Coordinates of C-alpha atoms in Angstrom, one line a residue:
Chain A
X1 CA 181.5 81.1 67.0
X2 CA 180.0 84.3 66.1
X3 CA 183.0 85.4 64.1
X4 CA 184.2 83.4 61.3
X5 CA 188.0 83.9 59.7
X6 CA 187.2 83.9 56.1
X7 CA 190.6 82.5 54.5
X8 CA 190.1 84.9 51.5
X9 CA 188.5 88.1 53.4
X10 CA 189.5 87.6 57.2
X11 CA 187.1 87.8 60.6
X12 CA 183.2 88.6 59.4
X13 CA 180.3 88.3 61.5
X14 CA 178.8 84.3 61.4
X15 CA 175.5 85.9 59.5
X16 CA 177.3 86.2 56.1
X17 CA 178.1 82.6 56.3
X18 CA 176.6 79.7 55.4
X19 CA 177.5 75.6 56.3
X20 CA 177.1 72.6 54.2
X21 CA 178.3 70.2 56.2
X22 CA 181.2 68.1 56.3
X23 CA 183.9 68.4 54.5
X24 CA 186.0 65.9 52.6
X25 CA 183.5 63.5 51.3
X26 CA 184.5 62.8 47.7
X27 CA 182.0 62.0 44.8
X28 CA 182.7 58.3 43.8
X29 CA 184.4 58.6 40.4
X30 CA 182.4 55.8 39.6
X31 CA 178.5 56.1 40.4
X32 CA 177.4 53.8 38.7
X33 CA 179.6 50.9 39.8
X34 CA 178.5 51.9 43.5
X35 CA 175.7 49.3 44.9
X36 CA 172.5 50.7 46.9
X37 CA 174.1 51.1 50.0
X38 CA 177.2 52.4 49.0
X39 CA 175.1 55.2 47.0
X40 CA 172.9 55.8 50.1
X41 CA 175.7 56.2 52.3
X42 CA 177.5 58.5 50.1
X43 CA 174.3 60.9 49.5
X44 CA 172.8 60.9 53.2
X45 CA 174.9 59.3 56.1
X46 CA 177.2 61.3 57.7
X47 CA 179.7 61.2 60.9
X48 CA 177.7 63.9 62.9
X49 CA 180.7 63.8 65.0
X50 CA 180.4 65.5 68.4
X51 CA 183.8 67.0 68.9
X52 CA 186.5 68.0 65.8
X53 CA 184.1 68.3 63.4
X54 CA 185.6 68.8 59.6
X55 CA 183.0 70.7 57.9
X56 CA 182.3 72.8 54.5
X57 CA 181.3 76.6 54.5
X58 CA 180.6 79.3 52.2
X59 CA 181.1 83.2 52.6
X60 CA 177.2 83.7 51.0
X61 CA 177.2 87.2 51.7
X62 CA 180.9 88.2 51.2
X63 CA 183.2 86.8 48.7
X64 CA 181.0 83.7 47.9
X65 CA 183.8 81.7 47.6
X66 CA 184.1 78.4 49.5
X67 CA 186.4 77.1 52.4
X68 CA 186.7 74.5 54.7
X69 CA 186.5 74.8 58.9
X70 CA 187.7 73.0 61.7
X71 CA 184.7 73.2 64.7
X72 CA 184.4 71.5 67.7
X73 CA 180.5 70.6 67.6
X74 CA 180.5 70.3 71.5
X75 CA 181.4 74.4 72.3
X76 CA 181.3 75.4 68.5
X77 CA 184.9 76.6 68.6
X78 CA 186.5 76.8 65.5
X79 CA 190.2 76.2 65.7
X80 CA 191.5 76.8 62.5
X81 CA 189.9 77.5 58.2
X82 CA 191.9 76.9 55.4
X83 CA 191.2 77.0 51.3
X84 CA 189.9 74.2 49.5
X85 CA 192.4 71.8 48.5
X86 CA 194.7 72.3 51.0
X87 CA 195.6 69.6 53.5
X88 CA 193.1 69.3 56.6
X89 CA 195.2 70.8 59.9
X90 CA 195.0 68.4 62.7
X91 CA 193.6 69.5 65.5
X92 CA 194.1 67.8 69.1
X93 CA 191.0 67.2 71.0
X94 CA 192.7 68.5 74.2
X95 CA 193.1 71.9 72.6
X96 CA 191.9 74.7 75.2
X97 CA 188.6 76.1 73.8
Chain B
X1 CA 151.3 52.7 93.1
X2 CA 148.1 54.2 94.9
X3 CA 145.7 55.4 92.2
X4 CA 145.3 59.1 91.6
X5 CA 141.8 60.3 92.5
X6 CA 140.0 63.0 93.8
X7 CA 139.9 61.2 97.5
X8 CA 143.6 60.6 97.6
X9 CA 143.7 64.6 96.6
X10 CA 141.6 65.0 99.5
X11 CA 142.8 63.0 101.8
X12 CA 146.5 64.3 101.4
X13 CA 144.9 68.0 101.0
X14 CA 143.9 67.4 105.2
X15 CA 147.7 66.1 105.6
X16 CA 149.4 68.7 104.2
X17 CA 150.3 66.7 101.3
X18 CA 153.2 64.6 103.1
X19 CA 152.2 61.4 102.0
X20 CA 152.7 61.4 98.5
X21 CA 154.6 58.3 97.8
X22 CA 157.3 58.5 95.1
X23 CA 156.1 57.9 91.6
X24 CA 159.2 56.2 90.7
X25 CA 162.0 53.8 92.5
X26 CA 165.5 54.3 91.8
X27 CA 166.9 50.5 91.6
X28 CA 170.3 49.8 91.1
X29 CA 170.7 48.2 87.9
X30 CA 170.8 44.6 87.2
X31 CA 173.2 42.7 85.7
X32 CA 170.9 42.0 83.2
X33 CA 167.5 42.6 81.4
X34 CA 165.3 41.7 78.4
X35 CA 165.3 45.0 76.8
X36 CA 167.4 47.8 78.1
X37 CA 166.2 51.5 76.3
X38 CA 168.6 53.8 76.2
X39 CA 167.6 57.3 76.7
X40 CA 164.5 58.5 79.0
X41 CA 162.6 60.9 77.4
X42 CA 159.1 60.5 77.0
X43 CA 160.1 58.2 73.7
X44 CA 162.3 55.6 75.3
X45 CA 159.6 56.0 78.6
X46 CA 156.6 55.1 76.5
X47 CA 158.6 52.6 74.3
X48 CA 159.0 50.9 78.2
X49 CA 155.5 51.4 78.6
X50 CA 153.8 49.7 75.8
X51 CA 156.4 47.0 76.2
X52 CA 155.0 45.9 79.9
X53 CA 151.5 47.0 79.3
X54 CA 151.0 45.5 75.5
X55 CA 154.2 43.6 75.2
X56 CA 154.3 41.6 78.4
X57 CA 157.9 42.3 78.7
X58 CA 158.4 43.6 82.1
X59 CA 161.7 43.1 82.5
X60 CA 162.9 46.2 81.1
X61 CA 165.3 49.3 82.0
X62 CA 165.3 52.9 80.9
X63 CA 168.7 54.0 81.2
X64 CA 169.3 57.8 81.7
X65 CA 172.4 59.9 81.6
X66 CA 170.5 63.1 83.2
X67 CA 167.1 63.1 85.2
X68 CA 164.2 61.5 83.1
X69 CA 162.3 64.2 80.4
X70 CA 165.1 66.6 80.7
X71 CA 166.4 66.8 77.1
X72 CA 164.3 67.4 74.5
X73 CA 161.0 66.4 76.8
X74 CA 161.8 69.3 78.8
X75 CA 163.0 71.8 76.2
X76 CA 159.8 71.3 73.1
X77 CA 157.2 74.0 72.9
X78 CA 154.4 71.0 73.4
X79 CA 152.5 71.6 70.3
X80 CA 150.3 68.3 69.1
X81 CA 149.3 67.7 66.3
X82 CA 148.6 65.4 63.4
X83 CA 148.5 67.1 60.2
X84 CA 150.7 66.0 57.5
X85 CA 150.7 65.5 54.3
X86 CA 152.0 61.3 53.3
X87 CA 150.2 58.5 54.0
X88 CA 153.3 57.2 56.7
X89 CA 153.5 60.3 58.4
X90 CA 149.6 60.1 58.8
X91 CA 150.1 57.2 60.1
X92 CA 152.1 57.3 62.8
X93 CA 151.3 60.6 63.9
X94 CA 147.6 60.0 63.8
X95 CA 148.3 57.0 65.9
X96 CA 149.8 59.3 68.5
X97 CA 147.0 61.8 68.7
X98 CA 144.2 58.8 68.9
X99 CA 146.8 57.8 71.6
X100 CA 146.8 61.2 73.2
X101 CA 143.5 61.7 73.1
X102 CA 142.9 58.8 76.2
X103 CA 146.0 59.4 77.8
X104 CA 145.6 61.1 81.1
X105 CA 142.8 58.3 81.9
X106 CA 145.2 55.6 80.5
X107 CA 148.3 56.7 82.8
X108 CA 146.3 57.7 85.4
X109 CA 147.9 61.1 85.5
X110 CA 147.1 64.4 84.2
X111 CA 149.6 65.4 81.2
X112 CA 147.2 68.3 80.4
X113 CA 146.4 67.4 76.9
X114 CA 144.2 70.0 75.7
X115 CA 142.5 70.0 71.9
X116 CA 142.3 74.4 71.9
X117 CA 143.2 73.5 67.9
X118 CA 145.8 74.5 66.1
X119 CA 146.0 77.3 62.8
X120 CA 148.7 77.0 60.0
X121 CA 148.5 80.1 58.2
X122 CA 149.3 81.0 55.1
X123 CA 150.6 84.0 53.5
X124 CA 150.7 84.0 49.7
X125 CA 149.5 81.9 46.6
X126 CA 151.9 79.5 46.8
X127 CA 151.3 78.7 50.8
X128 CA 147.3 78.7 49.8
X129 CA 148.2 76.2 47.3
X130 CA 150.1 74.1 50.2
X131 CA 147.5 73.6 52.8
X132 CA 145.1 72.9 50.0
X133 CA 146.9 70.0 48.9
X134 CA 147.9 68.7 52.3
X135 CA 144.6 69.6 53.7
X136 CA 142.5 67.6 51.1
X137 CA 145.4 64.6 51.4
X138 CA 144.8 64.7 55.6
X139 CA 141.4 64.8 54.6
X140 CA 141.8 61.3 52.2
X141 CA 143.1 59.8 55.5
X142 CA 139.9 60.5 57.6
X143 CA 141.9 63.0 59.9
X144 CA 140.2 66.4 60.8
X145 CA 141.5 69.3 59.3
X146 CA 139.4 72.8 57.6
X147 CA 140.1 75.4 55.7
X148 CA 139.3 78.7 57.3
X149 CA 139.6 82.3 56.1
X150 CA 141.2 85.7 57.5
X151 CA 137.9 86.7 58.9
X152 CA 138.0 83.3 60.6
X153 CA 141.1 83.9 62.1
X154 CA 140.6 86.8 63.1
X155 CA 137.7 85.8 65.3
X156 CA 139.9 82.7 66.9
X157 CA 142.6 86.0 67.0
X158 CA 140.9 88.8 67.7
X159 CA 144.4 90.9 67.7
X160 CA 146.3 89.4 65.2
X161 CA 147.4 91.6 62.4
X162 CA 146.0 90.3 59.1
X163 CA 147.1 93.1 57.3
X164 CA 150.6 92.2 58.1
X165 CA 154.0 92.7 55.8
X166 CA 152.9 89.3 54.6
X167 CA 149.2 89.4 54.8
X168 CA 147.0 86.2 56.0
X169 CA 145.2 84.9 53.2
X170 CA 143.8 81.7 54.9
X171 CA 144.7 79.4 57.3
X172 CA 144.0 75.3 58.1
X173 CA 143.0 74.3 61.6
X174 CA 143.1 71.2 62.6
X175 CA 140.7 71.4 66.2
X176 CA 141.8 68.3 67.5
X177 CA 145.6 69.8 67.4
X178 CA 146.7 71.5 71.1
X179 CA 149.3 71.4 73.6
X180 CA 150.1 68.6 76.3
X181 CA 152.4 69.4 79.4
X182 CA 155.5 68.0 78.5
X183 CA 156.7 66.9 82.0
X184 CA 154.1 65.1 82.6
X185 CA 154.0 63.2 79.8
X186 CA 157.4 61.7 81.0
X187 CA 156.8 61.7 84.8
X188 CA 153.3 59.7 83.6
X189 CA 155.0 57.4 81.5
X190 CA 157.6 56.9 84.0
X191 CA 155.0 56.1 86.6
X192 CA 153.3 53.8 85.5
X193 CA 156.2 51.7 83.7
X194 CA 157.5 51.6 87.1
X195 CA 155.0 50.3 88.5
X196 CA 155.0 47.3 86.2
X197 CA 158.2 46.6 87.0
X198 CA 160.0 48.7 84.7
X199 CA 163.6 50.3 86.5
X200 CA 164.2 53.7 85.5
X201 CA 167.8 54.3 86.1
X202 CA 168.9 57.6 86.1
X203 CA 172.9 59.1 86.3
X204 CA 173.3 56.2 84.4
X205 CA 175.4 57.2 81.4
X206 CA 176.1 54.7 78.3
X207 CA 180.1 54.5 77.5
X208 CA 179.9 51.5 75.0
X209 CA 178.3 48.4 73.5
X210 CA 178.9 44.8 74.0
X211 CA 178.4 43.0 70.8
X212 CA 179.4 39.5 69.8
X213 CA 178.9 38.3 66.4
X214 CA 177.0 41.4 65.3
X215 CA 174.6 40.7 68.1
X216 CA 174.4 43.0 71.3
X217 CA 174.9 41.8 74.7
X218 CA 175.1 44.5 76.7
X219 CA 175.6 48.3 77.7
X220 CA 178.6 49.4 78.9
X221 CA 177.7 52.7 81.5
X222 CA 178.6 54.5 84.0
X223 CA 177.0 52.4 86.6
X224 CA 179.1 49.1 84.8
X225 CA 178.3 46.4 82.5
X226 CA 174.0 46.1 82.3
X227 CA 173.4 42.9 79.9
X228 CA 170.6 42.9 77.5
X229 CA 168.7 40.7 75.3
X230 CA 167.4 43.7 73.1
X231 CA 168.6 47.1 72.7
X232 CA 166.3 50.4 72.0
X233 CA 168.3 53.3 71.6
X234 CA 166.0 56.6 71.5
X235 CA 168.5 58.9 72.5
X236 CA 167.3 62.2 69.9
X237 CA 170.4 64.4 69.3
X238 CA 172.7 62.1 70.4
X239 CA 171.9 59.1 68.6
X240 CA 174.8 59.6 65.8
X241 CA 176.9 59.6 69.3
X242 CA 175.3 56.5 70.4
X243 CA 175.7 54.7 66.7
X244 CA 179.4 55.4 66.7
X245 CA 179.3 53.6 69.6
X246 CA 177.8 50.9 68.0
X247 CA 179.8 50.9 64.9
X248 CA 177.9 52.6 62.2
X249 CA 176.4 55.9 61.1
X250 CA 173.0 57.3 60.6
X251 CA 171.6 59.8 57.9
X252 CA 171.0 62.5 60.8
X253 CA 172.8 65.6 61.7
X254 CA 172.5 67.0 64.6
X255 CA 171.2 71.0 65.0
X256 CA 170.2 73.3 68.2
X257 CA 167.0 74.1 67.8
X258 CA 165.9 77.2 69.9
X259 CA 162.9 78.1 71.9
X260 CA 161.6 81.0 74.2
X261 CA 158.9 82.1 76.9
X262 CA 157.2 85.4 78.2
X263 CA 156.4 86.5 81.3
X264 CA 153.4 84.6 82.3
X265 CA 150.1 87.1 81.6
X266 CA 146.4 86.4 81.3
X267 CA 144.9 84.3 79.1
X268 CA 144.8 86.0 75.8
X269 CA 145.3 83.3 73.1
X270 CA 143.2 80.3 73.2
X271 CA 144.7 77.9 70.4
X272 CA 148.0 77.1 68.8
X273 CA 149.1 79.7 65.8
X274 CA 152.3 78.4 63.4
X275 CA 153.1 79.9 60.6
X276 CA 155.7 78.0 58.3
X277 CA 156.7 81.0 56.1
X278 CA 157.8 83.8 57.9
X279 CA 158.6 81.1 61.0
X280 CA 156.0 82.0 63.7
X281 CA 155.1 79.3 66.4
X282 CA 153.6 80.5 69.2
X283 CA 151.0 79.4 72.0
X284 CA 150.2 80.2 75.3
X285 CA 150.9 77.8 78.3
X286 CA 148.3 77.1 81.5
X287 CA 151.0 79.1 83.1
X288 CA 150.1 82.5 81.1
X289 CA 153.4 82.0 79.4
X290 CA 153.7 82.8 75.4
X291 CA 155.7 79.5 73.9
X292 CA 157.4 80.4 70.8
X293 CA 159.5 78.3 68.6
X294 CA 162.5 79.3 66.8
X295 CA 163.9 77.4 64.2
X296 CA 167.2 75.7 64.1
X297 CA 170.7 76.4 62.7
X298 CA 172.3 75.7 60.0
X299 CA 174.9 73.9 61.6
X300 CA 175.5 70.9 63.2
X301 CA 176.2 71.8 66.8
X302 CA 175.7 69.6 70.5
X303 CA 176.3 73.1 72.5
X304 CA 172.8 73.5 73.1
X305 CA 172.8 77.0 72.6
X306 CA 172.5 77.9 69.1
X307 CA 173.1 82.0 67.4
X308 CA 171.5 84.9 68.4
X309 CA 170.4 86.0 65.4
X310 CA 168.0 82.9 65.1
X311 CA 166.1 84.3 68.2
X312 CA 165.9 87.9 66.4
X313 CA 164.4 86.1 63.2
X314 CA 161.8 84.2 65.8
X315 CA 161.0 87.4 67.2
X316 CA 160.5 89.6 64.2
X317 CA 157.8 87.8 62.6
X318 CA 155.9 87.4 66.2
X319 CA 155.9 91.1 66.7
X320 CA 154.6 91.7 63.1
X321 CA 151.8 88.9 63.3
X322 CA 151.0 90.1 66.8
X323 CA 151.8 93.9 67.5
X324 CA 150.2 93.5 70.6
X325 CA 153.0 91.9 71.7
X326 CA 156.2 93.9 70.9
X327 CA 156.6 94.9 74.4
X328 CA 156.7 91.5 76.2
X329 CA 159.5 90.4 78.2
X330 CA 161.0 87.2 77.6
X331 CA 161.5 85.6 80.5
X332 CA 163.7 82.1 79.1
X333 CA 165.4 81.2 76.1
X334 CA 167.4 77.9 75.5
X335 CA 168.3 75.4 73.0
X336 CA 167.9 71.9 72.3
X337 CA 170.0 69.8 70.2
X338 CA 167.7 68.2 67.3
X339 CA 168.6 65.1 65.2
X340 CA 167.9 66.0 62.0
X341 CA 167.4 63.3 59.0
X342 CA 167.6 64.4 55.2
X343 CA 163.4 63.9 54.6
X344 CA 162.4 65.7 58.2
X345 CA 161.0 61.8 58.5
X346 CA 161.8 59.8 61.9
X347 CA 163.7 56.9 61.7
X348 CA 162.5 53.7 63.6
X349 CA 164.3 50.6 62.4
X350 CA 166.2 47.7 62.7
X351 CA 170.4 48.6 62.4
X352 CA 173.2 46.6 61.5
X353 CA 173.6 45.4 64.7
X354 CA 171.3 42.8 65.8
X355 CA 168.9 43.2 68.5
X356 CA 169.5 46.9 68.3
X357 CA 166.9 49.2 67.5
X358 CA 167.0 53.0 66.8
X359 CA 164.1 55.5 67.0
X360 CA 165.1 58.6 66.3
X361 CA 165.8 61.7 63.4
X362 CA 162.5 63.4 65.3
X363 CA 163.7 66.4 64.6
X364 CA 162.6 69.4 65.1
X365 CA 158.8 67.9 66.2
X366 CA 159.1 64.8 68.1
X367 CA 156.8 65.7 70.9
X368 CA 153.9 65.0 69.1
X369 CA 154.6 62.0 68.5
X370 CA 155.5 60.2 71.9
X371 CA 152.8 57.9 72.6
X372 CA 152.7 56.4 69.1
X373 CA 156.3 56.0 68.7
X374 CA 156.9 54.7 72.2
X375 CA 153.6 52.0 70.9
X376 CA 154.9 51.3 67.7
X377 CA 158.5 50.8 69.0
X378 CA 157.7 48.4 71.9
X379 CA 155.8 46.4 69.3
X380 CA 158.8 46.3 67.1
X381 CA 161.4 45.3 69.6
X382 CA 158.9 42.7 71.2
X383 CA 158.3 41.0 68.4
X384 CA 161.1 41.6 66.4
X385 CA 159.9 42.8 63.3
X386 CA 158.9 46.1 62.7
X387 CA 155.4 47.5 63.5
X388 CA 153.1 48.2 59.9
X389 CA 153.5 51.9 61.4
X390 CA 156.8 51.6 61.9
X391 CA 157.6 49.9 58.7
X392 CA 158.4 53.0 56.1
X393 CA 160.7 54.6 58.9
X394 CA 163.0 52.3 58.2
X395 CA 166.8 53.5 57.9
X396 CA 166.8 51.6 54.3
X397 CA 165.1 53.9 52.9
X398 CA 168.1 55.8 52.5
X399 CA 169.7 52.9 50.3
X400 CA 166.4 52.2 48.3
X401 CA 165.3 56.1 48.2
X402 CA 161.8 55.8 49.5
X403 CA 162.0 58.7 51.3
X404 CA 159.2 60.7 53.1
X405 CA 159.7 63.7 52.3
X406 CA 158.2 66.0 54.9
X407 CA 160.7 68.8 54.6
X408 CA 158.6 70.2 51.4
X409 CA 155.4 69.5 52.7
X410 CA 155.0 69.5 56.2
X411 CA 154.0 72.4 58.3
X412 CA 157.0 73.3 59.5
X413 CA 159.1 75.5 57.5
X414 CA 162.9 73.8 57.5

């Protein structure tokens, strides 16, 4: 990791940054109608994948604006950020890191 | 297995110790078992334990993908202790240390527990405020803990810095708290399960689960299919891994948590210091070697590696608590991957797959804990309904919201 390509500012050092965690987990346009373990699940479970990992970040100490990574969680890669909103890349697991 | 004593130390002293026998077999697996635990560490090894020691279940495997102890067994800073703040956490952790406390003479093997007590400082009105509230509550549940001041800590500390860019303003010790050798903890525990008929199997890497009806069978690994009437999975950062396997997911996220050592010097500090606010952990092994812990990252990660600049933020506060030593070498540094759950709270509990069991979400302090996890877990999976102890840790509590909320309270800053 170490450097991080902001997709509004461009290659910053990893200590401006800040994760929070994956990424693409919408908010139930309904809560209400959800049941206990639908809730739960929403609020607290998550993939913890170990591999392509999908994940949130901020630029806390730059633009503070918000963007989305790609990160292999097994050699903390990241193959590819993009803007919020735009279509997740795919990203082949056999990818040279 | 020949009893450890001072005559077999002498008599092997006289043979130039060449007839130590091995404190373990190395079976091939079966094709099939009673309860299989995945995961050797000292949880899944004390879970395998108190299953043929309390249980009567001897027919038991500990399956390991490395050598046993060397994850997270092998990579803690070996603090003990058992002062938290909720009623649970007291529980179970308390459990531990009265578990610790006749260990050695239970396992017949030295894990070097030592009680040198343990200080949690604090640094401002707000941190004062803290260990007054948990101190009292450890109090309500009849464990040791006092409230001591600078000048007290200074004499435990003769060169600590008081004065420092946060000053100490008081501290809470807990004298039963300490260190324990963390390899022997596991090499104990493996020991003795062994010799009750326990197989350790080691190399032995889980692929996959059997599971008919919503009921596992088996284990697929790397050494083939190993059937099983019960599952325990205490696999730390991998469990999320291991319940993918399995079919579901688990409120954990897994984080590298760092740790270092010095050179090895004389003895110079005589209990465990932590400090939760400006992140200071530090303790000095039998070795001569300072133990400090770092904290994690904010990111899940499996590298085991973790950022540098976590390592400068251990270091900082060190230096500034203890001037004395700013020109140390550090000899080792590494990183551990941590499972992580929302509440800093363990989770031991039944899953959506029956006969499975997870222990896991440790954290970033599961050490501590070993004995009366691997107890309370063995109870659970023997009987099949969770152990009192156990009962809270549940992974439901995520669905109901009864959470236990160390992350706020405990002495760890998160």
């Amino acid at each position: 990791m170490l450097l991080i390509n902001c997709p509004w500012c461009g290659e910053r050092d990893q200590t401006e940054f800040t994760p929070h965690g994956e990424a693409h987990i919408a908010r139930p346009l309904d809560p209400y109608a959800l049941s206990e373990q639908e809730w739960g699940d929403y609020v607290f479970f998550r993939s913890n994948t170990k591999g392509i990992h999908y994940e949130r970040w901020v630029h806390s100490h730059g633009c503070r604006r918000w963007f989305n990574a790609v990160r292999n969680t097994a050699t903390d890669v990241i193959h590819a950020t993009y803007k919020p909103g735009e279509p997740r890349p795919e990203i082949s697991t056999e990818e040279p890191s | 297995m020949k009893k450890y004593s001072i005559f077999s130390l002498l008599r092997n002293s006289v043979n130039y110790h060449q007839d130590w026998q091995k404190n373990w077999r190395s079976p091939d697996p079966k094709p099939h078992y009673d309860v299989v635990i995945v995961g050797g560490g000292g949880h899944g090894l004390a879970t395998a334990y108190y299953l043929a020691k309390e249980c009567g279940v001897t027919n038991v495997a500990v399956i390991e993908k490395g050598w046993i102890g060397g994850g997270n067994t092998g990579r803690n800073t070996t603090i003990v202790r058992s002062n938290y703040l909720w009623d649970e956490s007291a529980g179970i952790y308390e459990h531990a240390m009265k578990l610790w406390e006749g260990l050695s003479l239970d396992l017949n093997y030295n894990v070097m527990f030592s009680q040198r007590g343990l200080l949690h400082l604090a640094h401002s009105v707000h941190d004062m405020q803290e260990i007054g509230r948990r101190g009292n509550a450890i109090h309500l549940n009849g464990i040791d803990s006092e409230f001591v001041t600078p000048a007290q800590v200074k004499e435990m500390v003769p060169f600590i810095n008081l004065n420092c860019r946060y000053p100490i303003m008081g501290a809470l010790l807990q004298k039963r708290g300490g260190t324990a050798r963390h390899d022997a903890v596991a090499w104990g525990y493996a020991r003795k399960a062994d010799d009750m008929g326990v197989d350790i199997i080691q190399n032995c890497e889980v692929t996959g689960f059997r599971i008919e009806n919503n009921t596992v069978t088996g284990v697929d690994t790397t050494r083939g299919m190993i059937g099983a009437g019960k599952v325990g999975c205490v696999t730390a950062g991998h469990s999320g891994v291991l319940a993918d396997m399995a079919g579901f997911r688990l409120p954990i996220e897994s984080m590298p948590l760092q740790a270092l050592v010095s050179e090895p010097i004389k003895p110079i500090l005589d209990c465990v210091v932590m400090s939760g606010s400006v992140h200071a952990y530090i303790s000095q092994s039998d070795k001569g070697e300072l133990v400090i812990g770092a904290g994690t990252d904010n990111y899940n990660s499996y590298s085991q590696r973790g950022s540098f600049n976590i390592i400068e933020e251990t270091v900082g506060p060190v230096i500034e608590l203890y001037p004395i030593f700013s020109r140390m070498k550090m000899l080792r540094q590494w990183g551990g991957i941590v499972d992580v759950t929302v509440d800093r709270s363990p989770i031991l509990s039944k899953t959506p797959v029956n006969n499975m069991y997870f222990n896991c979400g440790w954290g970033t302090g599961g050490f501590k804990a070993t004995p009366g996890s691997g107890n309370v877990f063995a109870h659970s999976i023997a009987r099949g309904e969770m152990h009192p102890i156990a009962e809270p840790f549940s992974i439901d509590r995520f669905n109901t919201g009864a959470l236990i909320d160390e992350g706020a309270a405990a002495a760890v800053a998160h």
